[in-house]
One Martini backbone bead per residue (centre of mass of N, CA, C, O) as a GRO file, in nm:
protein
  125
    1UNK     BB    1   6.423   7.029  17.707
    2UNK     BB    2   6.704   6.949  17.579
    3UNK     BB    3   6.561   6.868  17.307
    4UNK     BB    4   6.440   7.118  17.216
    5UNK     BB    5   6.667   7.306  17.193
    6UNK     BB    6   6.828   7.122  17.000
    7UNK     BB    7   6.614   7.155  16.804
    8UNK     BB    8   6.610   7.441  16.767
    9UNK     BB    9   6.919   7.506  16.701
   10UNK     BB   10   6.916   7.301  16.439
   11UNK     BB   11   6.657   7.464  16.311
   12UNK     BB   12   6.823   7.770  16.294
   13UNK     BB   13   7.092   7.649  16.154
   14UNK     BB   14   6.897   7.549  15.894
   15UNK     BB   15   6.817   7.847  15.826
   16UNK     BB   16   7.077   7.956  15.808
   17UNK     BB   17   7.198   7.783  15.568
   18UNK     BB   18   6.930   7.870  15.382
   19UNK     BB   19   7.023   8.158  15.433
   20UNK     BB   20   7.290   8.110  15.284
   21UNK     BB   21   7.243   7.958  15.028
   22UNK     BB   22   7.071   8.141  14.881
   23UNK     BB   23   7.280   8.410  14.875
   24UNK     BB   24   7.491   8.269  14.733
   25UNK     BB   25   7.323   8.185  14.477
   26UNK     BB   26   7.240   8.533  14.426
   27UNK     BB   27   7.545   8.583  14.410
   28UNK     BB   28   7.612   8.408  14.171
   29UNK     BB   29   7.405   8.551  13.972
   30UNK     BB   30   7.528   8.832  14.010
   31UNK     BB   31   7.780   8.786  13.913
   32UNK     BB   32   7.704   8.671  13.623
   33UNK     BB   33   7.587   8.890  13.521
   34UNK     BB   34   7.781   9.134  13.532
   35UNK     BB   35   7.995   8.935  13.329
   36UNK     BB   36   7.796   8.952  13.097
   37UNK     BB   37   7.790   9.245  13.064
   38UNK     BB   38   8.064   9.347  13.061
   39UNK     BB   39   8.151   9.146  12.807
   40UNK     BB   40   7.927   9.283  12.628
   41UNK     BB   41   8.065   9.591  12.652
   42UNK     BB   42   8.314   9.492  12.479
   43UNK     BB   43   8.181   9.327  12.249
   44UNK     BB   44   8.097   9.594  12.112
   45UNK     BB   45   8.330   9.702  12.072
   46UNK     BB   46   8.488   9.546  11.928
   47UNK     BB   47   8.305   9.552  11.705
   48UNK     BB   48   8.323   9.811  11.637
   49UNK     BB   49   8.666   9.762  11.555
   50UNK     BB   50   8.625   9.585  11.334
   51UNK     BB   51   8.438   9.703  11.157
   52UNK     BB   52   8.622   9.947  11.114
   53UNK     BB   53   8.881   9.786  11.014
   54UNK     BB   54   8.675   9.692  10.740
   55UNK     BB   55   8.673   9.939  10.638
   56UNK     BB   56   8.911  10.040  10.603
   57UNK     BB   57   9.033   9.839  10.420
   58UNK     BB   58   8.861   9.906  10.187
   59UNK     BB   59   8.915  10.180  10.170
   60UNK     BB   60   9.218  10.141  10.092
   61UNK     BB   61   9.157   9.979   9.837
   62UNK     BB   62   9.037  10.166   9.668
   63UNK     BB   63   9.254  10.378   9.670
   64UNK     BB   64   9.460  10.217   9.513
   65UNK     BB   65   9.283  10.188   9.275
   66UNK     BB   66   9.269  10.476   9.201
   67UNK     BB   67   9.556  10.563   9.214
   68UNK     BB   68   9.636  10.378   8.981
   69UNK     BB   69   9.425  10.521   8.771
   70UNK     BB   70   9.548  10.786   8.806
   71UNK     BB   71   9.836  10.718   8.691
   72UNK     BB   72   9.753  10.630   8.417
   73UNK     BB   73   9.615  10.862   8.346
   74UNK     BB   74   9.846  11.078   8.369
   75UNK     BB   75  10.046  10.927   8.159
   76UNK     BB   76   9.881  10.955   7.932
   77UNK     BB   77   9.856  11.285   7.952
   78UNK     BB   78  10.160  11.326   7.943
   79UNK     BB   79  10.172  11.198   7.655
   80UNK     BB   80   9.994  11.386   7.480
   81UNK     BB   81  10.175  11.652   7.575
   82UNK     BB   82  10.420  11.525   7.408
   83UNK     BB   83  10.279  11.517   7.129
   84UNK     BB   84  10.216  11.756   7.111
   85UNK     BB   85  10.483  11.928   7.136
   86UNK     BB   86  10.594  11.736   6.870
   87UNK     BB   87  10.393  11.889   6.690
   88UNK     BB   88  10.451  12.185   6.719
   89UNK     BB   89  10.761  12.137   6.629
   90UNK     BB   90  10.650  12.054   6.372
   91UNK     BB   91  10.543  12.284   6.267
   92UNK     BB   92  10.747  12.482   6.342
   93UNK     BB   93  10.908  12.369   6.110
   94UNK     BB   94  10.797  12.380   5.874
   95UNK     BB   95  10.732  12.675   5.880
   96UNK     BB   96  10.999  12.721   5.816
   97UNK     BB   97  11.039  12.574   5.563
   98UNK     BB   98  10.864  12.747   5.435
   99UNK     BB   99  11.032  13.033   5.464
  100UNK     BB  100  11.270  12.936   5.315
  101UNK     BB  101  11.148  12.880   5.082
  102UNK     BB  102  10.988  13.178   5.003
  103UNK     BB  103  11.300  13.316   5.015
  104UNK     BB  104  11.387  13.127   4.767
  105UNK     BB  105  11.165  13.199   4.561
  106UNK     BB  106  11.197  13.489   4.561
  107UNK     BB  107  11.509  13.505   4.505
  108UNK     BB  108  11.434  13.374   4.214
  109UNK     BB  109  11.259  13.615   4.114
  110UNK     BB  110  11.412  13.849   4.139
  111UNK     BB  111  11.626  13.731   3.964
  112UNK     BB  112  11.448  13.679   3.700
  113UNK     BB  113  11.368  13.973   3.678
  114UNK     BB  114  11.639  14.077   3.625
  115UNK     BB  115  11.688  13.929   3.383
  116UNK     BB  116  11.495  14.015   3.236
  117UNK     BB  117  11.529  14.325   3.222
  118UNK     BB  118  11.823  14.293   3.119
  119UNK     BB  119  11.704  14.196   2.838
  120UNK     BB  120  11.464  14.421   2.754
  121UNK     BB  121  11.732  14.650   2.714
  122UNK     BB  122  11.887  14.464   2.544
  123UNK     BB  123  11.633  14.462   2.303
  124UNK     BB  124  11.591  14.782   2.319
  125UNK     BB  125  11.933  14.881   2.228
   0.00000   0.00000   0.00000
């Protein structure tokens, strides 16, 4: 009777040993599993944040490429602007130098009038 005892106890031990381990490692599958959902939810962000910063640094370069096209051709422009109004004040020199010339020209006709008109009256009296 004492060994039958003996043996219940020793089996139901045994019994409970086994569903400490089955548990055991139940709960460790449990925690691997929670460790790598956890993991995977980061690596989302994570690569996510990543993407973004890829995105972000293409389109810095974008910008900087553009900007300094940008600024090229700005200096163009001003450079045709500035070309444009020195060809302006020389139109308007010309301008003047011709009615210089133009008010030099009459004066000398005035002139030459006044002297024709001053020969035909000296030359019928």
């Amino acid at each position: 009777m004492l060994s039958r005892l003996l043996r219940e106890h020793q089996a139901k031990q045994n019994e409970r040993k086994e569903l400490q381990e089955k548990r055991r490692r139940e709960a460790i599958t449990a925690a691997t599993c929670l460790t790598e959902a956890l993991v995977d939810h980061l690596n989302v962000g994570v690569a996510q944040a990543y993407m973004n910063q890829r995105k972000l640094d293409h389109e810095v370069k974008t910008l900087q490429v553009q900007a300094a096209q940008f600024a090229k051709q700005t200096g163009q422009w001003i450079g045709m602007v500035e070309n444009f109004n020195q060809a302006l004040k020389e139109i308007g020199d010309v301008e003047n130098w011709a009615r210089s010339i133009e008010l030099d020209m009459r004066t000398i006709a005035t002139a030459l009038e006044y002297v024709y008109k001053g020969q035909l009256q000296s030359a019928s009296s």
